[in-house]
JSON list of C-alpha atoms in Angstrom, two decimals:
[
{"chain": "A", "resi": 231, "resn": "SER", "atom": "CA", "xyz": [-0.02, 0.25, 0.54]},
{"chain": "A", "resi": 232, "resn": "PRO", "atom": "CA", "xyz": [1.03, 3.51, -0.59]},
{"chain": "A", "resi": 233, "resn": "TYR", "atom": "CA", "xyz": [-0.20, 4.80, 2.56]},
{"chain": "A", "resi": 234, "resn": "ASN", "atom": "CA", "xyz": [1.56, 4.78, 5.46]},
{"chain": "A", "resi": 235, "resn": "LEU", "atom": "CA", "xyz": [-1.29, 5.16, 8.30]},
{"chain": "A", "resi": 236, "resn": "THR", "atom": "CA", "xyz": [1.33, 4.62, 11.25]},
{"chain": "A", "resi": 237, "resn": "THR", "atom": "CA", "xyz": [-0.09, 5.44, 14.81]},
{"chain": "A", "resi": 238, "resn": "ASN", "atom": "CA", "xyz": [1.29, 8.66, 14.27]},
{"chain": "A", "resi": 239, "resn": "PRO", "atom": "CA", "xyz": [-0.27, 10.32, 11.20]},
{"chain": "A", "resi": 240, "resn": "GLY", "atom": "CA", "xyz": [1.82, 13.34, 12.31]},
{"chain": "A", "resi": 241, "resn": "GLY", "atom": "CA", "xyz": [0.99, 17.01, 14.10]},
{"chain": "A", "resi": 242, "resn": "SER", "atom": "CA", "xyz": [-2.12, 19.19, 14.26]},
{"chain": "A", "resi": 243, "resn": "SER", "atom": "CA", "xyz": [-3.63, 18.76, 10.76]},
{"chain": "A", "resi": 244, "resn": "SER", "atom": "CA", "xyz": [-3.10, 14.76, 11.07]},
{"chain": "A", "resi": 245, "resn": "GLY", "atom": "CA", "xyz": [-6.83, 14.56, 10.50]},
{"chain": "A", "resi": 246, "resn": "SER", "atom": "CA", "xyz": [-6.97, 16.50, 6.96]},
{"chain": "A", "resi": 247, "resn": "GLY", "atom": "CA", "xyz": [-4.26, 14.55, 5.98]},
{"chain": "A", "resi": 248, "resn": "ALA", "atom": "CA", "xyz": [-6.08, 10.93, 6.76]},
{"chain": "A", "resi": 249, "resn": "ALA", "atom": "CA", "xyz": [-9.05, 12.23, 5.70]},
{"chain": "A", "resi": 250, "resn": "VAL", "atom": "CA", "xyz": [-7.42, 13.56, 2.53]},
{"chain": "A", "resi": 251, "resn": "SER", "atom": "CA", "xyz": [-5.33, 10.21, 1.89]},
{"chain": "A", "resi": 252, "resn": "ALA", "atom": "CA", "xyz": [-8.56, 7.79, 2.92]},
{"chain": "A", "resi": 253, "resn": "ASN", "atom": "CA", "xyz": [-10.64, 9.61, 0.12]},
{"chain": "A", "resi": 254, "resn": "LEU", "atom": "CA", "xyz": [-12.98, 11.13, 2.72]},
{"chain": "A", "resi": 255, "resn": "ILE", "atom": "CA", "xyz": [-12.61, 14.49, 0.44]},
{"chain": "A", "resi": 256, "resn": "THR", "atom": "CA", "xyz": [-10.76, 16.12, -1.82]},
{"chain": "A", "resi": 257, "resn": "PHE", "atom": "CA", "xyz": [-8.71, 18.83, 0.22]},
{"chain": "A", "resi": 258, "resn": "ALA", "atom": "CA", "xyz": [-8.55, 19.58, 3.67]},
{"chain": "A", "resi": 259, "resn": "LEU", "atom": "CA", "xyz": [-6.96, 22.17, 5.36]},
{"chain": "A", "resi": 260, "resn": "GLY", "atom": "CA", "xyz": [-4.06, 23.11, 8.18]},
{"chain": "A", "resi": 261, "resn": "THR", "atom": "CA", "xyz": [-2.48, 25.06, 9.96]},
{"chain": "A", "resi": 262, "resn": "GLU", "atom": "CA", "xyz": [1.23, 24.98, 10.54]},
{"chain": "A", "resi": 263, "resn": "THR", "atom": "CA", "xyz": [3.43, 26.20, 12.85]},
{"chain": "A", "resi": 264, "resn": "ASP", "atom": "CA", "xyz": [6.52, 23.69, 12.26]},
{"chain": "A", "resi": 265, "resn": "GLY", "atom": "CA", "xyz": [5.30, 20.67, 10.34]},
{"chain": "A", "resi": 266, "resn": "SER", "atom": "CA", "xyz": [1.36, 20.28, 11.07]},
{"chain": "A", "resi": 267, "resn": "VAL", "atom": "CA", "xyz": [0.45, 20.91, 7.62]},
{"chain": "A", "resi": 268, "resn": "ILE", "atom": "CA", "xyz": [3.81, 18.51, 5.83]},
{"chain": "A", "resi": 269, "resn": "ASN", "atom": "CA", "xyz": [4.60, 16.14, 8.31]},
{"chain": "A", "resi": 270, "resn": "PRO", "atom": "CA", "xyz": [0.32, 14.70, 8.00]},
{"chain": "A", "resi": 271, "resn": "ALA", "atom": "CA", "xyz": [0.93, 14.92, 4.30]},
{"chain": "A", "resi": 272, "resn": "GLU", "atom": "CA", "xyz": [4.41, 13.21, 4.06]},
{"chain": "A", "resi": 273, "resn": "ARG", "atom": "CA", "xyz": [2.78, 10.04, 6.59]},
{"chain": "A", "resi": 274, "resn": "ASN", "atom": "CA", "xyz": [0.09, 10.18, 4.77]},
{"chain": "A", "resi": 275, "resn": "ALA", "atom": "CA", "xyz": [1.27, 9.76, 1.04]},
{"chain": "A", "resi": 276, "resn": "VAL", "atom": "CA", "xyz": [-0.72, 13.52, 0.13]},
{"chain": "A", "resi": 277, "resn": "VAL", "atom": "CA", "xyz": [0.32, 16.45, -1.29]},
{"chain": "A", "resi": 278, "resn": "GLY", "atom": "CA", "xyz": [0.87, 19.43, 1.80]},
{"chain": "A", "resi": 279, "resn": "ILE", "atom": "CA", "xyz": [1.70, 23.18, 0.90]},
{"chain": "A", "resi": 280, "resn": "LYS", "atom": "CA", "xyz": [2.76, 25.49, 3.68]},
{"chain": "A", "resi": 281, "resn": "SER", "atom": "CA", "xyz": [2.24, 28.56, 2.09]},
{"chain": "A", "resi": 282, "resn": "THR", "atom": "CA", "xyz": [4.48, 30.95, 3.12]},
{"chain": "A", "resi": 283, "resn": "VAL", "atom": "CA", "xyz": [3.36, 33.58, 6.39]},
{"chain": "A", "resi": 284, "resn": "GLY", "atom": "CA", "xyz": [1.57, 36.17, 5.25]},
{"chain": "A", "resi": 285, "resn": "LEU", "atom": "CA", "xyz": [-0.11, 34.27, 1.85]},
{"chain": "A", "resi": 286, "resn": "THR", "atom": "CA", "xyz": [-3.09, 32.93, 3.75]},
{"chain": "A", "resi": 287, "resn": "SER", "atom": "CA", "xyz": [-5.08, 34.11, 5.97]},
{"chain": "A", "resi": 288, "resn": "ARG", "atom": "CA", "xyz": [-5.05, 33.79, 10.02]},
{"chain": "A", "resi": 289, "resn": "ALA", "atom": "CA", "xyz": [-8.07, 34.65, 10.36]},
{"chain": "A", "resi": 290, "resn": "GLY", "atom": "CA", "xyz": [-10.01, 32.52, 12.71]},
{"chain": "A", "resi": 291, "resn": "VAL", "atom": "CA", "xyz": [-6.20, 30.93, 13.47]},
{"chain": "A", "resi": 292, "resn": "ILE", "atom": "CA", "xyz": [-4.62, 31.04, 17.19]},
{"chain": "A", "resi": 293, "resn": "PRO", "atom": "CA", "xyz": [-1.85, 31.37, 16.22]},
{"chain": "A", "resi": 294, "resn": "GLU", "atom": "CA", "xyz": [1.69, 29.39, 17.88]},
{"chain": "A", "resi": 295, "resn": "SER", "atom": "CA", "xyz": [4.07, 31.81, 16.57]},
{"chain": "A", "resi": 296, "resn": "HIS", "atom": "CA", "xyz": [3.07, 35.26, 14.61]},
{"chain": "A", "resi": 297, "resn": "ASN", "atom": "CA", "xyz": [6.16, 34.65, 12.17]},
{"chain": "A", "resi": 298, "resn": "GLN", "atom": "CA", "xyz": [5.61, 31.43, 11.27]},
{"chain": "A", "resi": 299, "resn": "ASP", "atom": "CA", "xyz": [1.38, 29.90, 12.04]},
{"chain": "A", "resi": 300, "resn": "THR", "atom": "CA", "xyz": [0.20, 29.88, 8.75]},
{"chain": "A", "resi": 301, "resn": "VAL", "atom": "CA", "xyz": [-2.61, 27.70, 6.76]},
{"chain": "A", "resi": 302, "resn": "GLY", "atom": "CA", "xyz": [-2.33, 25.37, 4.11]},
{"chain": "A", "resi": 303, "resn": "CYS", "atom": "CA", "xyz": [-3.36, 22.89, 2.53]},
{"chain": "A", "resi": 304, "resn": "LEU", "atom": "CA", "xyz": [-3.55, 18.85, 2.22]},
{"chain": "A", "resi": 305, "resn": "ALA", "atom": "CA", "xyz": [-4.89, 17.09, -1.27]},
{"chain": "A", "resi": 306, "resn": "ARG", "atom": "CA", "xyz": [-3.62, 13.71, -3.09]},
{"chain": "A", "resi": 307, "resn": "THR", "atom": "CA", "xyz": [-2.51, 15.58, -6.43]},
{"chain": "A", "resi": 308, "resn": "MET", "atom": "CA", "xyz": [-1.23, 18.85, -6.08]},
{"chain": "A", "resi": 309, "resn": "ARG", "atom": "CA", "xyz": [-3.11, 20.52, -8.67]},
{"chain": "A", "resi": 310, "resn": "ASP", "atom": "CA", "xyz": [-5.64, 19.99, -6.04]},
{"chain": "A", "resi": 311, "resn": "ALA", "atom": "CA", "xyz": [-3.74, 21.44, -3.64]},
{"chain": "A", "resi": 312, "resn": "THR", "atom": "CA", "xyz": [-3.07, 24.77, -5.95]},
{"chain": "A", "resi": 313, "resn": "TYR", "atom": "CA", "xyz": [-6.58, 24.67, -6.40]},
{"chain": "A", "resi": 314, "resn": "CYS", "atom": "CA", "xyz": [-7.47, 24.88, -3.13]},
{"chain": "A", "resi": 315, "resn": "LEU", "atom": "CA", "xyz": [-4.35, 27.47, -2.76]},
{"chain": "A", "resi": 316, "resn": "ASP", "atom": "CA", "xyz": [-6.30, 29.43, -5.10]},
{"chain": "A", "resi": 317, "resn": "GLY", "atom": "CA", "xyz": [-9.60, 29.36, -3.39]},
{"chain": "A", "resi": 318, "resn": "ILE", "atom": "CA", "xyz": [-7.82, 30.84, -0.07]},
{"chain": "A", "resi": 319, "resn": "TYR", "atom": "CA", "xyz": [-5.24, 32.46, -0.67]},
{"chain": "A", "resi": 320, "resn": "GLY", "atom": "CA", "xyz": [-4.68, 37.01, -1.07]},
{"chain": "A", "resi": 321, "resn": "PRO", "atom": "CA", "xyz": [-5.47, 39.71, 1.67]},
{"chain": "A", "resi": 322, "resn": "ASP", "atom": "CA", "xyz": [-7.64, 40.46, 4.22]},
{"chain": "A", "resi": 323, "resn": "GLN", "atom": "CA", "xyz": [-8.10, 43.66, 6.59]},
{"chain": "A", "resi": 324, "resn": "ARG", "atom": "CA", "xyz": [-8.45, 40.97, 9.89]},
{"chain": "A", "resi": 325, "resn": "ASP", "atom": "CA", "xyz": [-4.61, 40.26, 9.09]},
{"chain": "A", "resi": 326, "resn": "ASN", "atom": "CA", "xyz": [-2.29, 42.61, 8.55]},
{"chain": "A", "resi": 327, "resn": "TYR", "atom": "CA", "xyz": [0.38, 40.10, 7.10]},
{"chain": "A", "resi": 328, "resn": "THR", "atom": "CA", "xyz": [-1.62, 39.95, 4.21]},
{"chain": "A", "resi": 329, "resn": "LEU", "atom": "CA", "xyz": [-1.79, 43.52, 3.13]},
{"chain": "A", "resi": 330, "resn": "VAL", "atom": "CA", "xyz": [1.83, 42.88, 2.08]},
{"chain": "A", "resi": 331, "resn": "GLN", "atom": "CA", "xyz": [2.71, 39.45, 1.01]},
{"chain": "A", "resi": 332, "resn": "LYS", "atom": "CA", "xyz": [2.59, 39.65, -2.87]},
{"chain": "A", "resi": 333, "resn": "ALA", "atom": "CA", "xyz": [1.56, 37.03, -4.67]},
{"chain": "A", "resi": 334, "resn": "PRO", "atom": "CA", "xyz": [0.78, 35.86, -8.63]},
{"chain": "A", "resi": 335, "resn": "ALA", "atom": "CA", "xyz": [-2.22, 38.49, -9.48]},
{"chain": "A", "resi": 336, "resn": "ASP", "atom": "CA", "xyz": [-4.22, 35.33, -11.92]},
{"chain": "A", "resi": 337, "resn": "GLY", "atom": "CA", "xyz": [-4.02, 32.30, -8.88]},
{"chain": "A", "resi": 338, "resn": "TYR", "atom": "CA", "xyz": [-1.03, 29.54, -8.72]},
{"chain": "A", "resi": 339, "resn": "ALA", "atom": "CA", "xyz": [-3.01, 27.38, -10.98]},
{"chain": "A", "resi": 340, "resn": "GLN", "atom": "CA", "xyz": [-1.96, 28.99, -14.00]},
{"chain": "A", "resi": 341, "resn": "PHE", "atom": "CA", "xyz": [1.86, 26.96, -13.51]},
{"chain": "A", "resi": 342, "resn": "LEU", "atom": "CA", "xyz": [0.50, 24.01, -13.38]},
{"chain": "A", "resi": 343, "resn": "THR", "atom": "CA", "xyz": [0.71, 23.05, -17.35]},
{"chain": "A", "resi": 344, "resn": "LYS", "atom": "CA", "xyz": [3.79, 25.76, -18.14]},
{"chain": "A", "resi": 345, "resn": "LYS", "atom": "CA", "xyz": [6.98, 23.95, -18.95]},
{"chain": "A", "resi": 346, "resn": "THR", "atom": "CA", "xyz": [9.26, 26.93, -16.91]},
{"chain": "A", "resi": 347, "resn": "ALA", "atom": "CA", "xyz": [6.57, 27.17, -14.38]},
{"chain": "A", "resi": 348, "resn": "LEU", "atom": "CA", "xyz": [10.30, 26.67, -12.10]},
{"chain": "A", "resi": 349, "resn": "LYS", "atom": "CA", "xyz": [12.42, 29.26, -14.11]},
{"chain": "A", "resi": 350, "resn": "GLY", "atom": "CA", "xyz": [14.16, 31.54, -11.61]},
{"chain": "A", "resi": 351, "resn": "ALA", "atom": "CA", "xyz": [13.76, 29.00, -8.97]},
{"chain": "A", "resi": 352, "resn": "ARG", "atom": "CA", "xyz": [16.47, 27.43, -6.73]},
{"chain": "A", "resi": 353, "resn": "PHE", "atom": "CA", "xyz": [17.32, 24.59, -4.65]},
{"chain": "A", "resi": 354, "resn": "GLY", "atom": "CA", "xyz": [20.10, 23.68, -3.04]},
{"chain": "A", "resi": 355, "resn": "ILE", "atom": "CA", "xyz": [20.60, 20.23, -2.08]},
{"chain": "A", "resi": 356, "resn": "PRO", "atom": "CA", "xyz": [23.71, 18.74, 0.65]},
{"chain": "A", "resi": 357, "resn": "TRP", "atom": "CA", "xyz": [25.03, 15.37, -1.18]},
{"chain": "A", "resi": 358, "resn": "ALA", "atom": "CA", "xyz": [27.66, 14.77, 1.19]},
{"chain": "A", "resi": 359, "resn": "THR", "atom": "CA", "xyz": [26.40, 15.04, 4.69]},
{"chain": "A", "resi": 360, "resn": "PHE", "atom": "CA", "xyz": [22.82, 13.54, 3.83]},
{"chain": "A", "resi": 361, "resn": "TRP", "atom": "CA", "xyz": [22.11, 12.44, 0.31]},
{"chain": "A", "resi": 362, "resn": "ARG", "atom": "CA", "xyz": [25.45, 9.52, 0.12]},
{"chain": "A", "resi": 363, "resn": "TYR", "atom": "CA", "xyz": [23.98, 7.57, 2.64]},
{"chain": "A", "resi": 364, "resn": "THR", "atom": "CA", "xyz": [20.05, 7.08, 0.16]},
{"chain": "A", "resi": 365, "resn": "PRO", "atom": "CA", "xyz": [20.06, 3.83, -1.09]},
{"chain": "A", "resi": 366, "resn": "PRO", "atom": "CA", "xyz": [20.21, 3.21, -4.60]},
{"chain": "A", "resi": 367, "resn": "ASN", "atom": "CA", "xyz": [16.79, 2.90, -5.82]},
{"chain": "A", "resi": 368, "resn": "GLN", "atom": "CA", "xyz": [15.96, 6.58, -3.42]},
{"chain": "A", "resi": 369, "resn": "LEU", "atom": "CA", "xyz": [19.25, 7.75, -4.85]},
{"chain": "A", "resi": 370, "resn": "ALA", "atom": "CA", "xyz": [17.25, 6.82, -8.29]},
{"chain": "A", "resi": 371, "resn": "GLN", "atom": "CA", "xyz": [13.96, 8.88, -7.52]},
{"chain": "A", "resi": 372, "resn": "LEU", "atom": "CA", "xyz": [15.85, 11.67, -6.38]},
{"chain": "A", "resi": 373, "resn": "LEU", "atom": "CA", "xyz": [17.44, 11.50, -9.40]},
{"chain": "A", "resi": 374, "resn": "GLU", "atom": "CA", "xyz": [14.15, 11.85, -11.60]},
{"chain": "A", "resi": 375, "resn": "LEU", "atom": "CA", "xyz": [12.88, 14.03, -9.20]},
{"chain": "A", "resi": 376, "resn": "LEU", "atom": "CA", "xyz": [15.28, 16.75, -9.43]},
{"chain": "A", "resi": 377, "resn": "ASN", "atom": "CA", "xyz": [15.76, 16.62, -13.62]},
{"chain": "A", "resi": 378, "resn": "LEU", "atom": "CA", "xyz": [12.36, 17.19, -13.35]},
{"chain": "A", "resi": 379, "resn": "ILE", "atom": "CA", "xyz": [12.16, 20.59, -11.02]},
{"chain": "A", "resi": 380, "resn": "GLN", "atom": "CA", "xyz": [15.74, 21.26, -14.17]},
{"chain": "A", "resi": 381, "resn": "SER", "atom": "CA", "xyz": [13.12, 20.69, -16.64]},
{"chain": "A", "resi": 382, "resn": "ALA", "atom": "CA", "xyz": [10.54, 23.20, -15.10]},
{"chain": "A", "resi": 383, "resn": "GLY", "atom": "CA", "xyz": [13.32, 26.07, -15.20]},
{"chain": "A", "resi": 384, "resn": "ALA", "atom": "CA", "xyz": [14.09, 25.38, -11.28]},
{"chain": "A", "resi": 385, "resn": "THR", "atom": "CA", "xyz": [17.99, 25.56, -10.81]},
{"chain": "A", "resi": 386, "resn": "ILE", "atom": "CA", "xyz": [19.43, 22.58, -8.79]},
{"chain": "A", "resi": 387, "resn": "THR", "atom": "CA", "xyz": [22.54, 24.01, -6.88]},
{"chain": "A", "resi": 388, "resn": "ASN", "atom": "CA", "xyz": [24.64, 20.84, -5.35]},
{"chain": "A", "resi": 389, "resn": "GLY", "atom": "CA", "xyz": [27.43, 21.31, -2.02]},
{"chain": "A", "resi": 390, "resn": "THR", "atom": "CA", "xyz": [25.00, 23.08, -0.27]},
{"chain": "A", "resi": 391, "resn": "GLU", "atom": "CA", "xyz": [25.64, 21.26, 3.15]},
{"chain": "A", "resi": 392, "resn": "PHE", "atom": "CA", "xyz": [24.63, 21.43, 6.83]},
{"chain": "A", "resi": 393, "resn": "LYS", "atom": "CA", "xyz": [26.78, 23.49, 9.35]},
{"chain": "A", "resi": 394, "resn": "ASP", "atom": "CA", "xyz": [27.63, 21.65, 11.88]},
{"chain": "A", "resi": 395, "resn": "PRO", "atom": "CA", "xyz": [26.91, 23.67, 14.99]},
{"chain": "A", "resi": 396, "resn": "SER", "atom": "CA", "xyz": [30.06, 22.60, 17.28]}
]
């Protein structure tokens, strides 16, 4: 089974992730401070979008951190998650952070079909500290994903290693 419904479905939005994964709903909203959307998405094999703070309104949300909390989307496909995001992003007088956020006027769904959707995006890959220990089958999947990201216009930068904090 592609689903990873463990005893810990991960984070405060785990119900949203599990409901989407079980095909009970097309998409769900979740709130994230530090992993509460992306962790349930990963553990339930669904797409999770943790939006930039201020992209989506937090009106009605009790934030743990005004500098980190945001509302995001969980869905079975990137397309569904993007449509969800398009439906909830934008300025809201009840959340000052949304009044300064810059987002595409026509939403994000427009980028789903463009072959250059990631033009200008940069991704750093910490090969030596993380990916060198990856099993060959997972490494093949990673390289396939990196090729897909590059073909969409992004730049991949190797050697962005994590620094030893000591």
